[in-house]
Amino acid sequence: MKTNEELLNIAKEVSKNSYSPYSKFPVGACVLYENGNTYSGCNIENSSYGLSLCAERNAISTAIAAGETSNLVKIAIYSPKSSKCYPCGACRQWLQEFEQGQDIQILLESDSGEILEYGINELLPHSFNLV
Ligand code: THU
């Protein structure tokens, strides 16, 4: 099972692949599943700005497209442009979709380089749910 530091390092590496010519704000994300599998994603922008895809949703999409059915337990998020690169509202809602009562952990790097941990239920309390 990868450590929090390893997950953040993967997020850092994949942020280098970001396609962000408009914002020039690269982001990388790495998701960890209960079975130990990891998947990564970067943000991908578009000249029609609203079509841009966040790194977190890219990582989750990659996992699902690969056939992953285990529980999502953690996500590490990194941007070289900002310490504490919190997930946007849309990505919080995407993460909540896959919360299975275990409060998905969100890992960010602080200004001083230490790893900060949040729970999705803390970042998006009282979230919309159909059930
Ligand atoms: N971005 C992410 O990749 N994840 C977030 O949670 C927030 C924003 C991207 C979208 C866009 O390409 C750039 O950061 C600037 O908003």
Coordinates of C-alpha atoms and ligand atoms in Angstrom, one line a residue:
M1 CA 0.0 0.0 0.0
K2 CA 1.5 3.4 -1.0
T3 CA 2.2 5.9 1.7
N4 CA 0.8 9.4 1.8
E5 CA 4.1 10.8 0.7
E6 CA 4.3 8.4 -2.3
L7 CA 0.7 9.4 -3.4
L8 CA 1.7 13.1 -3.2
N9 CA 4.8 12.4 -5.2
I10 CA 2.8 10.7 -7.9
A11 CA 0.4 13.7 -8.0
K12 CA 3.5 15.9 -8.4
E13 CA 4.9 13.9 -11.2
V14 CA 1.6 13.8 -13.2
S15 CA 1.1 17.6 -12.7
K16 CA 4.0 17.9 -15.1
N17 CA 1.8 16.4 -17.8
S18 CA -0.9 19.0 -17.3
Y19 CA -2.4 20.7 -20.4
S20 CA -3.1 24.2 -19.0
P21 CA -2.1 26.8 -21.6
Y22 CA -4.8 29.2 -20.5
S23 CA -4.6 29.3 -16.7
K24 CA -1.0 28.1 -16.6
F25 CA -2.0 26.4 -13.3
P26 CA -1.0 22.8 -13.5
V27 CA -2.6 20.3 -11.2
G28 CA -2.0 16.6 -10.6
A29 CA -4.0 14.1 -8.6
C30 CA -3.5 10.5 -7.5
V31 CA -6.3 8.3 -6.1
L32 CA -5.8 5.2 -3.9
Y33 CA -8.3 2.4 -3.8
E34 CA -8.7 -0.1 -0.9
N35 CA -7.1 -2.9 -2.9
G36 CA -3.9 -0.8 -3.2
N37 CA -4.5 0.3 -6.8
T38 CA -3.6 3.9 -7.8
Y39 CA -4.6 6.0 -10.7
S40 CA -3.4 9.5 -11.6
G41 CA -4.7 12.4 -13.6
C42 CA -3.8 16.0 -14.5
N43 CA -6.0 19.0 -15.5
I44 CA -6.8 19.3 -19.2
E45 CA -8.0 22.7 -20.4
N46 CA -9.9 23.7 -23.6
S47 CA -10.2 26.9 -25.6
S48 CA -13.8 26.7 -24.7
Y49 CA -12.8 27.3 -21.0
G50 CA -15.8 25.7 -19.4
L51 CA -15.0 22.3 -20.9
S52 CA -11.7 22.1 -18.9
L53 CA -11.3 19.0 -16.9
C54 CA -9.8 19.0 -13.3
A55 CA -7.0 16.6 -12.3
E56 CA -9.2 14.9 -9.6
R57 CA -12.0 14.0 -12.0
N58 CA -9.4 12.9 -14.6
A59 CA -7.9 10.5 -12.0
I60 CA -11.3 9.1 -10.9
S61 CA -12.4 8.7 -14.6
T62 CA -9.2 6.8 -15.4
A63 CA -9.8 4.5 -12.4
I64 CA -13.4 3.7 -13.5
A65 CA -12.4 3.3 -17.2
A66 CA -9.8 0.8 -16.0
G67 CA -12.6 -1.3 -14.4
E68 CA -11.8 -0.4 -10.8
T69 CA -14.6 -1.4 -8.4
S70 CA -12.8 -1.3 -5.0
N71 CA -13.5 1.6 -2.6
L72 CA -11.8 4.9 -3.1
V73 CA -10.0 5.7 0.1
K74 CA -7.6 8.6 -0.6
I75 CA -6.8 11.3 -3.1
A76 CA -3.6 13.3 -3.2
I77 CA -3.7 16.7 -5.0
Y78 CA -0.8 18.9 -6.0
S79 CA -0.2 22.1 -7.9
P80 CA 3.3 23.7 -8.2
K81 CA 1.5 27.1 -8.3
S82 CA -0.3 26.8 -4.9
S83 CA 0.3 25.1 -1.7
K84 CA -2.8 23.5 -0.3
C85 CA -4.5 23.0 -3.6
Y86 CA -8.0 22.2 -2.3
P87 CA -10.4 20.4 -4.6
C88 CA -13.0 22.6 -6.3
G89 CA -16.7 22.2 -5.5
A90 CA -17.4 20.0 -8.6
C91 CA -14.5 17.7 -7.6
R92 CA -15.8 17.5 -4.0
Q93 CA -19.2 16.4 -5.3
W94 CA -17.4 13.8 -7.5
L95 CA -15.5 12.5 -4.5
Q96 CA -18.7 12.3 -2.4
E97 CA -20.3 10.1 -5.1
F98 CA -17.8 7.4 -4.2
E99 CA -17.8 7.8 -0.4
Q100 CA -18.8 4.5 1.0
G101 CA -19.0 5.4 4.7
Q102 CA -15.3 5.5 5.1
D103 CA -14.8 9.3 4.7
I104 CA -12.4 9.6 1.7
Q105 CA -9.1 11.2 2.8
I106 CA -7.8 14.2 0.9
L107 CA -4.0 14.8 1.0
L108 CA -2.5 18.2 0.3
E109 CA 0.9 19.7 0.7
S110 CA 1.3 22.7 3.1
D111 CA 3.6 25.7 2.6
S112 CA 6.2 24.0 4.8
G113 CA 6.0 20.7 2.8
E114 CA 4.1 18.7 5.4
I115 CA 1.1 16.6 4.4
L116 CA -2.3 17.9 5.5
E117 CA -5.2 15.5 5.7
Y118 CA -8.9 16.3 5.4
G119 CA -12.0 14.2 5.1
I120 CA -14.5 14.7 2.2
N121 CA -17.3 14.9 4.8
E122 CA -15.4 17.9 6.3
L123 CA -14.8 19.6 2.9
L124 CA -18.4 18.9 1.6
P125 CA -20.8 18.4 4.5
H126 CA -24.5 17.8 3.9
S127 CA -23.8 16.9 0.3
F128 CA -26.5 16.3 -2.3
N129 CA -27.4 12.6 -2.5
L130 CA -30.2 10.8 -4.3
V131 CA -30.7 8.2 -1.5
Ligands
THU1 N1 -8.3 22.7 -11.3 C1 -8.1 21.3 -11.0 O1 -7.5 20.6 -11.7 N2 -8.6 20.9 -9.8 C2 -9.3 21.6 -8.9 O2 -9.8 21.1 -7.9 C3 -9.4 23.1 -9.1 C4 -9.0 23.6 -10.4 C5 -7.7 23.2 -12.5 C6 -8.8 23.6 -13.5 C7 -8.0 24.6 -14.4 O3 -7.4 23.9 -15.4 C8 -7.0 25.2 -13.5 O4 -6.9 24.3 -12.3 C9 -7.3 26.6 -13.0 O5 -8.6 26.7 -12.5

